[in-house]
Structure formats: structure tokens, C-alpha cells
């Protein structure tokens, strides 16, 4: 199995302009080793991220070239497993980044918060803070970041956008398939930002950040043009919209889910009606440069026409 | 058991100015019969709501006077059961009301949608549309609207606000307790808008609207000032924020949940950190005059200090 | 000339439910004496509004009954003059109300600001703070609040809405005509919240608040249904949208201005094109329960078809 | 005088990665010839932009290397004149791009608008549509786009951001100075998107797009770190915030203007108070990937401490 570790520096951009770190065939299973969101520079609670000289905000492995992927295709990313490669993770309260604080974009006159780091022990399925026992919960690993490269732009790895990116959506986890639009030959796949666990929203701006090994494989759906990321779990179809304000993220996700239902045989107005009764929507993130919302429908509902056409 | 049916016309306002329809003691179990959101005027799919001359948008039973409730208290509403009193419900696509359309407040130059009514059969736990078999799902009853009266204002029953109202949050269901701020003597309780089922967001603007009988009882928590609605289920603490844009609804809900956690013994920054890892957030509604978001934490996490203080 | 002073307590609601304080004929010129936004309780800089026990947030004179006004009409309010009835005004920095601070609706975890009052001397056209000479500017009086009553609701006098209210738009000034929808017989007119001066946005939440005497007269435009407030100056047609987020306020104002241009003979898409090249838009307020935006077009452009039809 | 025409293809990105097209000394006056926003491909009203195969959305001249500019400096761009190099300009109604329509980011279920092109004659100061005489107005030239390159990202030329970009702010005109943050050696300056005229907001998404010649010179303010674009006119200090929702764009602009006032000697809370009484704010654009708002204060107010320190 091909084992991919970033050669040289990590990527702090989703772009077609970086040198390719690996080439993969459709169907091939690979493992990718990812750095944590602090570029590994936080080692103790006294290492305040606001004082560190970091090369960038969110290091990624990539671009990975997927043979046969072309613009207008959709890349299916099957996540087989996510394992931690360290026995501890870090979170923080940031000075001016978080869902309940003034930030660069929701600018206010309040003084920033004091930077505070939390070092969590990760022991199998258990995550806990040794000095604050109330900060304890089960592991729930997922990849905060997963993307293909834009046609033209070089996008900050802090940003979630139409081709994925820093969505911080807990459904990007083992057992699920992520569908991403392909805009350049080879797709130029990136992933990183492994989270040992995160609540909906990544409220304070930082999950339990950890190094990881993600095992995955790709399929290429030829001539299948998608506009926004999609996620398929054993039970659900999901779409992710990333924008501001948050209702625009929601609108994008709902519209893309309706497009998906149309592909599955639904009439547009009937899918609108059906989602009004059975749709689900959870918050992805409310802290990044775009906010993310996840629209969901159970497959047992959405697959009606597939099943009845058989 | 006191059985409350609206005398005279239903209420289309949450206010202290309407005549009291019933007086209830704390601890007393009552049953309340509610009209559907169309004031019962839609009887067939040809009865287009956009053409009906309706007295108002969302008829409520109330105000119900709760003896002993005073400003500065919190009203706990225990929902024991919700039963349908009809074998069918109605939904619709509205001309200019819905989450993926131009509306009065998200004004655009697009022509309105064609008004289209869906009459669903409600047969025990099954809901289905007889001519469109793909529109079929299980019942999941809840009250779209539940409120106490504001101190001064008379608020449209279309509006969710700090004292509840038209939140359209599916967690307002049997088995859960809803906590509402009290602003006037007697609390002036209202409920209505029974939904046979609704997805997160009430996307097209209308759930499966039905008449219902809700059985409930009240407790008064004296001198307990809350700012926004709270919901307690067997497993979760939840708060509901209602505002626009949607991120403001989310911020309100998160902040109120942090206040609740502080009451449970948590430090403010630790609750912010904890919710970042274990908090949950779902969309209530994205169609009403304010949007609603629901923040949630499992009791097993939030009760840490309660359990360890024993 | 009829001189109207509020009998009994001021109104803290825009509603049809309050007793009428005066009845006026169309064309009759009246003068209305208004209280300041602090209900006159702030007399020195040591009178902190956050500590005062105020009856409500923004006292209004009204309702004034305009004979002959009926639902479906539009009320034209001609503002002839606004005079100050005091030689000083007050502003403040509020603890949790303002455009660059966390508020009740943009909830955050920051501590509130310290409440600070500014007492300005108003000397003819000059306004200045005696101890802070850099705080000095010309007077520019207008009415922060002007409204008719809603059909059903009783709306807080803090709120700008479809029938006017607390818009805090500096164009509501002498020489201009304000058009407001009529929803109840007699229109139920309210005004108050005289501002000696205010910048666009009323940024910190408080203008230079003063008592005033506004001289005005009414015309009734029969069977002319408008949806949002309109303002006519000697040179411009203007419309005011009030909503959140701010882009929804802007969309409302633009759409209503396009409706107005259609009434003036314009094709819908041509008005959309024309406003793209000559439209103006300024911020009304970014602090109230709804934000307000003002869309404008010069009459010399908008009147093209009127002039060429002659 | 150095005359700069783009060598090879225009730039469709603001980035440090493109080859430099010219090098300029501080104080040197240059003229830059810009292409129109349609890359010159629209020649008649029948050339529908939605059907054209365009290399990108908004061609720019650049990067221009400014000798001596380093990260942490601010680049002052003096615009001496803007002249049209063609006798006609184009605007359009777009299918799914514009302030009063469903778009990629404000996604809805409405069908797109019909694409419609307007060819305007530009005759000296007069702009008019020959077949639609009501579409006529004076010229008011400005540069829709002006930017320096980001430190890392390659940003679409459709986007306004912290270093300028596609702000579509009519104050970027002859006689004014634009201050932009410098993030890379040489600043990497770009400009383009000349508008013969535009209303506040660029409401339908397209101004009167034209080719132009802009004459300008640069100064470098060493070790002067600014966060967002600033504009100085003979009478005003202005700041531009670009974000979504629109209130976040406004907050950014106000906060940056307060920072500027602090540099001019103002206390933070006094500048907040002062802007509440004398600040001005107009809409830049409500159609691009970020919305833009412009905060303004008259120099006669802001310069109080400068003048009194002399």
C-alpha cells in the first residue's frame, strides 16, 4: 500500500500550483499521514499559538494526483479508516478567532481573549484533560479538511469552499464517501487537519487537533459535474454548503441536495416538499472564513425511485 | 382534567392584552385542543391558502393564566403527549414564503412560485400522500408554537422570539420540558401549530399541519430569570436562539447554553471549550420572521459538577 | 394650529390599541412636541441610562388619528420644520447596544462596555461638548422615529419595520415627505426620537438625543398600497428597508424603489439596470432590532417618463 | 512616462505568482491601459456574456512591481486621471449574478434571468443608450478593481478582500489616494475593471464596463501596517470593508476608520462616539463574492488633533 508523507513543506494552499507529492490510481488504497493544525509546533500548554511563528494556518498533505480525473468529473473519496499517530491532542481558546468572539471579519471594539491551550490525553477511545476531568469525552475522528484544487485560485487552507476545504464537518469520517468536483486534470487532492473530536460548529475555533493516518481510495465518476461537496454514509445522503451569512451556507446545501434528489428521480418541487418533512441539517462550522452547513436526507427516503424502478 | 378549547376566536398574537381563556395551577395536568396553521380553512388541495381570506397566519390557544407565575420566574412546561385529532394534514408550496425562494424580507425580482397544496393521510404512525407514494414517512408530532406573553409587545404568531413563539423546533415534543421566561403575572401561555412531522428548517415554509390535543402541566421556577427558551429532554439540555442572520440565532443559542452550564457549575471558558468538542446544533427553522437554531449538550457531559458535588 | 403634547404617559409601542391623543384632518398643519429617547430621565452625565428605571426605550407621541385614512391607503407626512425645545442633548456609549459591540442579538462572550454619557450643548446650529472640544459639529435635526400602526401587532418603539418605526434615517427631516402604509382606520400616526444630529448608522447606538417640536401635515393617497416607507425630497426618491442581515434591508429598499419606478413608467429590468448606474444607498441604522438601508434615485432620472409623457 | 499595457494574457488572479509586467519607482507617474470586464469579447448586444467562452471574469493589468515596497509597508496609490479609450461601454442583466436575484451563493430554486446586454454610447461626459433614451447619465469614471498581492493566496479578480480587489467602490477615482497593505516585496500592484459609471452597490452586477487609461503614481509608507483599504479624498478619510453578511463589511470599515482616527490622535471611545454623529457610510457593492461598504469621515472633523497640535 502506498504510504504518503508530505515531502518538504506542507501545503498551506489548495491549488494546482504546488508540486505533486504522489500519484494514485483509481481503486488503489493509500494511507496518508497528516500533521496537526498547529504544524506540530504546540507541544505543551505553554506554547501559545498566537505567539508562535507558524508557516501557515492549517498544513495539508497534497496535491495528490489521481490518474484519469479530468475537469467535469467528480472525485469519490472513500475513507476507510482514520487512526491517531500520537497519544495527545491540542485545543485552545484563541484571542480573536471563534464563534462567540469578535474576529477579523466580525470586527468589534472588544479587546481580544487571552490565549489558552488545552492538552488532551488520547487513550484509545478516551480523550481527557488530566487536570480538568470534566473535559472528557469519547474519540470521534474525522478529517477537518478535504479538497480538490480550484481551476484558477490558490485558496487558504483555512477556507471551506465549493470544492471542499476546511469544512470542519464531522461526517468526513471513516465509512463515508466524499464527492468533490474536479476542476483540473488529476484532481489535485488535499487532506489534513485531523480532529480527534469536534462538536457541531467547532465553536471556539479549535477542535482536538491531532496527527493522523487516514486510509482512503478514490473513484472517478466521469462526466458527472457536481457543484458542491457531497457525503454519502451507509444511511444518508448529505451536502455541504460553505458561505456567509450562515443562511446562505444552508441554502447552498439544500439546493445541492435537491439537485442530488433530482438525479435520483425526484421532481424539484416534490423534493422541496419532502425535505421540508424529513430533511436534517446540522452546523458544520461557524468559525472559519466561510461557515458550513450540512443538509441530510435518509437514503430510505431519497432512494424511492431507484428502488421502485428496479 | 381541565380540557381547554379556545373560546371565541383564536389568538393571532402573543400578548398580555387578550382575554384569558383558562386558569391553571402549577402541577395540574391539562389538555389543550389546537387548530391547524390554516385556521382549518384548507379542506382540499384546491383550497389554496394564498387565495383564502384568513383571519391571521397561525391560530393559537391562549392566553392561559398560570397561577403564581410572576415576572422574573421561569415557566417549565412539561409536554406529556401530543395526539392528532384528525386523520389528515396539509402542507403546501407557498408563492413567496419558504427557505429557497424570494420572500417579503429576502426581496428579489423573481416571480413568485405557484401555490400548491399537499393533503397527507395520517394513519396512526404513518403519513402518506395517496397520489404521490414517495411522499411518505413516520409521524413525529410536536408543537410548532409555544410561548409566554411579552412584557409590552403584541407579537405576531408567525414570529419566534426570546419567549418562544413560532420556533418550529421538533424538540418541542412529548417527553420534553420547555422552559420559558415569564414577563407578566400569570405568564400568559400560548400554544398551537401542531405538526404531524417536520424536517429541520421547515424548508418550504410549511410542515404537515394538523389539529391536535396536547397534554401538559406547568411548574413555576421562582426567581429564576432566563433570557431565551430552553428545552430539557431525557438525554439533552437544549437552548433555542431566534434571530437573523442565522449565525446570530446560533450565537444566542450557544451563549444561553453556556449560561445554563455556568448555572450547572461550569467555568465560562471551559464551557466554551467543552461545547467546541461535544456540542450539537441543528436548524430549527429557516423560513419564519426570525430563524431558529438549537444548541444541545448531552446531560452526561453537562451534569459533571452536579454528579461530582453529590 | 393644533399643538399636540402627549396626554398621560408616552407610547412605547406602535399599535392600534392605545388611546388616541389627537385627531387631525388631511391638509391641517400641526405641531407635535416630542420627549427625548431617554424619557427625559438623563439630566447629567452621571445619570447612566443602564441604571435608570425607564418605563420603556423610546417614548413616542401618538397615536394621532388622521381622518379619512383607511387600510390600503398611503399616508403622506410632510415635515415642515423640526425645532429643538432644549439647549442640550445627550448621547452615550451603552454597555451592550451598539454597532461594534456584542448585543442581545449578536451574542458573544465579551464583557459589556462601561456606560458613558455625553452631554452636548446645542446652541443654534452649533453642537459641542464643553469638555471635549473635538466633539463638535453642526446641527442636522431629524425624527428618528415615524410610523403608522400595524394591523395586528404592537411593535416596540425600538423597532424599524414595514410601516416605519425607529428607522433612524437622517432623511426624515424638514422639507421631505414621508410615505407610510396605512393598515388601520385613521392610520394611527406616531413620531418621536428627535435627533439633533446623527451619522449614518447611529453607530454606537445613540444619536444626540433631544426634545423637539416637529411641524407637519398629512395627505392621504387613497387606494395607493405601499409596502415599505418612502421618502421624497426636493431632489430624490428614497425607500427604506429594515431587516437583518443588512443585505436583506438593502434588497427590500431596492425592490421597493423599483416598484416606485414602475409606478413612474419604468420597465422592471430597465429600472434594475438604471439603478445599477445611478442608484445611491446609504446606511440608516446598524444598531436597532432591524437594520435600515436607504435606496435613492435622483428625480431628474426617475421622472423621465413623467416628463416625456407631458 | 512609462506606459503599461499587459504583455501576454491579462491576469485573472491577484497573486504573487504571475510574472511581473512592469517595475515602477516611488514617485514615478505611469499610465496603465486596462481591458474591460468582459475581456473585450462583448462587441454588440447580441454577444451574451453567459454564452461566451471567457478566459476569466475580470482581466487585470499586473502585477506591477513597486521598488522599495516590503511587507509591513502601506502602498499609497495616487490616481491622477482616468480616461476612456473607447466610445462605448457595456452593461448587462446576468442570468444568476446580481443583487436582486438568486446566485451561486444565495442559492434558490428560481429559474435564472434572461441574459440581456446594454450597449451605451460614451460621448465625452455623456453616456446614453441610443434606443432607450431614459438610460442616460453623466460619466463618473473609476477603477472597479485595485489591489496588491496577498502573502500566500491567489485570489479571483471577482473578489474584494483585505488588500483591495474588486471592491467596486466609486471613490476609487481621480483625485483620490488609495492606501493598500503590502504583503510581498514589490507590493505586486494590479488594477482594471474601469467603470464609466456605477451606482452604489453595482446593483444588477454590472456597471458601464469600458476600456480605460489610468494615470497614477505610488508612494511607499514604510513600516506602516494597515489591515484594510483606505481612501483619502480632498475632503474625506474613507475605509472599505469587504465581507458577508453586509453588516460584517460595515463593521470592518468602521473599525478600520476608528484605527485611522486613533492614528490621528483620537481616543477609541471618542472616535466611536464621534462617528455616531458625523460618520457617513455608503454601499460599495452588493453583488461580488464579498460585499463592500465604505465608511467616511470629513477631514475637518478627523483632523482636530492634527490641527490643534500644530
mmCIF file of C-alpha atoms in Angstrom, chain B residues 5-157:
data_model
loop_
_atom_site.group_PDB
_atom_site.id
_atom_site.type_symbol
_atom_site.label_atom_id
_atom_site.label_comp_id
_atom_site.label_asym_id
_atom_site.label_seq_id
_atom_site.Cartn_x
_atom_site.Cartn_y
_atom_site.Cartn_z
ATOM 1 C CA UNK B 5 -60.598 24.780 23.777
ATOM 2 C CA UNK B 6 -60.337 28.346 22.556
ATOM 3 C CA UNK B 7 -63.436 30.359 23.365
ATOM 4 C CA UNK B 8 -64.294 32.713 20.541
ATOM 5 C CA UNK B 9 -61.622 33.456 18.012
ATOM 6 C CA UNK B 10 -58.152 32.030 18.184
ATOM 7 C CA UNK B 11 -55.298 34.315 19.077
ATOM 8 C CA UNK B 12 -53.029 35.614 16.302
ATOM 9 C CA UNK B 13 -50.800 37.453 18.715
ATOM 10 C CA UNK B 14 -48.612 36.542 21.669
ATOM 11 C CA UNK B 15 -49.663 39.278 24.079
ATOM 12 C CA UNK B 16 -50.891 40.161 27.517
ATOM 13 C CA UNK B 17 -53.797 42.089 26.019
ATOM 14 C CA UNK B 18 -56.105 39.213 25.031
ATOM 15 C CA UNK B 19 -58.779 37.835 27.395
ATOM 16 C CA UNK B 20 -57.654 34.799 29.407
ATOM 17 C CA UNK B 21 -59.128 31.524 28.151
ATOM 18 C CA UNK B 22 -58.283 29.372 31.182
ATOM 19 C CA UNK B 23 -56.526 29.470 34.523
ATOM 20 C CA UNK B 24 -54.287 26.633 35.597
ATOM 21 C CA UNK B 25 -52.488 25.697 38.814
ATOM 22 C CA UNK B 26 -48.866 24.596 38.846
ATOM 23 C CA UNK B 27 -48.739 20.815 38.724
ATOM 24 C CA UNK B 28 -52.210 20.494 37.218
ATOM 25 C CA UNK B 29 -52.393 18.404 34.056
ATOM 26 C CA UNK B 30 -54.461 19.903 31.279
ATOM 27 C CA UNK B 31 -55.276 19.075 27.700
ATOM 28 C CA UNK B 32 -55.315 21.761 25.023
ATOM 29 C CA UNK B 33 -57.050 21.372 21.650
ATOM 30 C CA UNK B 34 -55.306 23.281 18.881
ATOM 31 C CA UNK B 35 -56.424 24.370 15.404
ATOM 32 C CA UNK B 36 -54.116 23.891 12.410
ATOM 33 C CA UNK B 37 -51.951 26.684 10.973
ATOM 34 C CA UNK B 38 -54.509 27.347 8.215
ATOM 35 C CA UNK B 39 -57.258 28.058 10.742
ATOM 36 C CA UNK B 40 -58.998 24.934 9.431
ATOM 37 C CA UNK B 41 -59.886 26.633 6.159
ATOM 38 C CA UNK B 42 -57.897 24.295 3.919
ATOM 39 C CA UNK B 43 -60.018 21.196 3.406
ATOM 40 C CA UNK B 44 -58.895 20.012 -0.015
ATOM 41 C CA UNK B 45 -55.856 20.509 -2.229
ATOM 42 C CA UNK B 46 -57.847 23.021 -4.243
ATOM 43 C CA UNK B 47 -58.171 25.333 -1.239
ATOM 44 C CA UNK B 48 -55.132 27.496 -1.951
ATOM 45 C CA UNK B 49 -54.008 29.339 1.187
ATOM 46 C CA UNK B 50 -52.818 32.281 -0.914
ATOM 47 C CA UNK B 51 -56.405 32.854 -2.043
ATOM 48 C CA UNK B 52 -58.138 32.287 1.297
ATOM 49 C CA UNK B 53 -59.257 35.180 3.438
ATOM 50 C CA UNK B 54 -57.664 34.043 6.689
ATOM 51 C CA UNK B 55 -58.098 35.921 9.982
ATOM 52 C CA UNK B 56 -54.366 35.557 10.599
ATOM 53 C CA UNK B 57 -51.428 33.327 9.948
ATOM 54 C CA UNK B 58 -51.152 30.848 12.811
ATOM 55 C CA UNK B 59 -54.030 30.454 15.315
ATOM 56 C CA UNK B 60 -53.103 29.893 18.944
ATOM 57 C CA UNK B 61 -54.898 28.732 22.039
ATOM 58 C CA UNK B 62 -54.323 31.186 24.841
ATOM 59 C CA UNK B 63 -53.560 33.116 26.858
ATOM 60 C CA UNK B 64 -53.664 30.527 29.634
ATOM 61 C CA UNK B 65 -53.071 32.064 33.041
ATOM 62 C CA UNK B 66 -50.713 30.063 35.285
ATOM 63 C CA UNK B 67 -51.386 30.878 38.909
ATOM 64 C CA UNK B 68 -48.352 32.050 40.823
ATOM 65 C CA UNK B 69 -46.137 32.899 37.839
ATOM 66 C CA UNK B 70 -44.567 36.358 38.100
ATOM 67 C CA UNK B 71 -42.077 38.387 36.102
ATOM 68 C CA UNK B 72 -38.586 37.106 36.802
ATOM 69 C CA UNK B 73 -39.735 33.498 37.127
ATOM 70 C CA UNK B 74 -39.288 30.761 34.555
ATOM 71 C CA UNK B 75 -42.218 28.646 33.405
ATOM 72 C CA UNK B 76 -41.496 24.935 32.986
ATOM 73 C CA UNK B 77 -43.897 23.314 30.523
ATOM 74 C CA UNK B 78 -43.958 19.523 30.678
ATOM 75 C CA UNK B 79 -45.355 18.039 27.467
ATOM 76 C CA UNK B 80 -46.898 14.684 28.336
ATOM 77 C CA UNK B 81 -48.392 13.751 24.987
ATOM 78 C CA UNK B 82 -49.419 15.122 21.613
ATOM 79 C CA UNK B 83 -52.249 13.394 19.754
ATOM 80 C CA UNK B 84 -53.735 14.191 16.372
ATOM 81 C CA UNK B 85 -57.458 14.952 16.304
ATOM 82 C CA UNK B 86 -57.835 14.474 12.561
ATOM 83 C CA UNK B 87 -56.848 11.786 10.072
ATOM 84 C CA UNK B 88 -55.170 14.128 7.605
ATOM 85 C CA UNK B 89 -52.760 17.046 7.446
ATOM 86 C CA UNK B 90 -51.867 19.724 4.926
ATOM 87 C CA UNK B 91 -48.656 21.145 3.595
ATOM 88 C CA UNK B 92 -48.005 23.487 0.689
ATOM 89 C CA UNK B 93 -45.527 25.212 -1.564
ATOM 90 C CA UNK B 94 -46.198 28.927 -0.942
ATOM 91 C CA UNK B 95 -45.855 31.683 -3.531
ATOM 92 C CA UNK B 96 -43.365 33.800 -1.577
ATOM 93 C CA UNK B 97 -42.688 32.120 1.748
ATOM 94 C CA UNK B 98 -40.030 29.460 2.083
ATOM 95 C CA UNK B 99 -36.345 28.877 2.577
ATOM 96 C CA UNK B 100 -35.334 28.641 -1.092
ATOM 97 C CA UNK B 101 -37.468 31.434 -2.530
ATOM 98 C CA UNK B 102 -37.606 35.195 -2.582
ATOM 99 C CA UNK B 103 -39.754 36.434 0.292
ATOM 100 C CA UNK B 104 -41.016 39.647 1.851
ATOM 101 C CA UNK B 105 -37.718 40.052 3.721
ATOM 102 C CA UNK B 106 -35.271 38.472 1.262
ATOM 103 C CA UNK B 107 -36.765 40.548 -1.515
ATOM 104 C CA UNK B 108 -35.812 39.783 -5.129
ATOM 105 C CA UNK B 109 -37.166 40.358 -8.604
ATOM 106 C CA UNK B 110 -38.151 36.742 -9.271
ATOM 107 C CA UNK B 111 -41.824 35.956 -9.876
ATOM 108 C CA UNK B 112 -43.472 34.034 -7.004
ATOM 109 C CA UNK B 113 -43.939 30.261 -7.054
ATOM 110 C CA UNK B 114 -47.241 28.653 -7.902
ATOM 111 C CA UNK B 115 -49.204 27.815 -4.774
ATOM 112 C CA UNK B 116 -49.576 24.042 -4.408
ATOM 113 C CA UNK B 117 -51.274 22.133 -1.572
ATOM 114 C CA UNK B 118 -50.419 18.610 -0.380
ATOM 115 C CA UNK B 119 -53.082 16.678 1.546
ATOM 116 C CA UNK B 120 -51.497 13.903 3.583
ATOM 117 C CA UNK B 121 -53.284 10.943 5.143
ATOM 118 C CA UNK B 122 -52.309 10.429 8.778
ATOM 119 C CA UNK B 123 -52.938 6.824 9.753
ATOM 120 C CA UNK B 124 -51.519 6.075 13.193
ATOM 121 C CA UNK B 125 -47.786 6.396 12.850
ATOM 122 C CA UNK B 126 -47.926 6.534 9.037
ATOM 123 C CA UNK B 127 -48.206 9.702 6.988
ATOM 124 C CA UNK B 128 -48.508 9.472 3.231
ATOM 125 C CA UNK B 129 -49.782 11.246 0.188
ATOM 126 C CA UNK B 130 -52.248 8.967 -1.611
ATOM 127 C CA UNK B 131 -51.326 10.077 -5.157
ATOM 128 C CA UNK B 132 -47.588 10.608 -4.561
ATOM 129 C CA UNK B 133 -46.411 7.474 -2.734
ATOM 130 C CA UNK B 134 -42.825 8.783 -2.484
ATOM 131 C CA UNK B 135 -44.144 11.415 -0.078
ATOM 132 C CA UNK B 136 -44.441 9.043 2.889
ATOM 133 C CA UNK B 137 -42.861 8.986 6.342
ATOM 134 C CA UNK B 138 -43.487 8.274 10.001
ATOM 135 C CA UNK B 139 -45.352 10.695 12.251
ATOM 136 C CA UNK B 140 -43.249 12.760 14.641
ATOM 137 C CA UNK B 141 -45.631 15.144 16.388
ATOM 138 C CA UNK B 142 -44.564 18.360 18.052
ATOM 139 C CA UNK B 143 -45.909 21.841 18.736
ATOM 140 C CA UNK B 144 -44.577 24.411 16.263
ATOM 141 C CA UNK B 145 -45.546 27.211 18.602
ATOM 142 C CA UNK B 146 -45.236 27.625 22.356
ATOM 143 C CA UNK B 147 -44.820 30.944 24.151
ATOM 144 C CA UNK B 148 -45.398 33.229 27.069
ATOM 145 C CA UNK B 149 -46.510 36.845 26.586
ATOM 146 C CA UNK B 150 -44.005 39.695 26.270
ATOM 147 C CA UNK B 151 -43.950 42.476 28.815
ATOM 148 C CA UNK B 152 -45.180 45.072 26.338
ATOM 149 C CA UNK B 153 -45.328 43.947 22.742
ATOM 150 C CA UNK B 154 -48.016 42.013 20.907
ATOM 151 C CA UNK B 155 -46.049 39.698 18.659
ATOM 152 C CA UNK B 156 -47.351 38.017 15.509
ATOM 153 C CA UNK B 157 -47.837 34.267 15.909
#
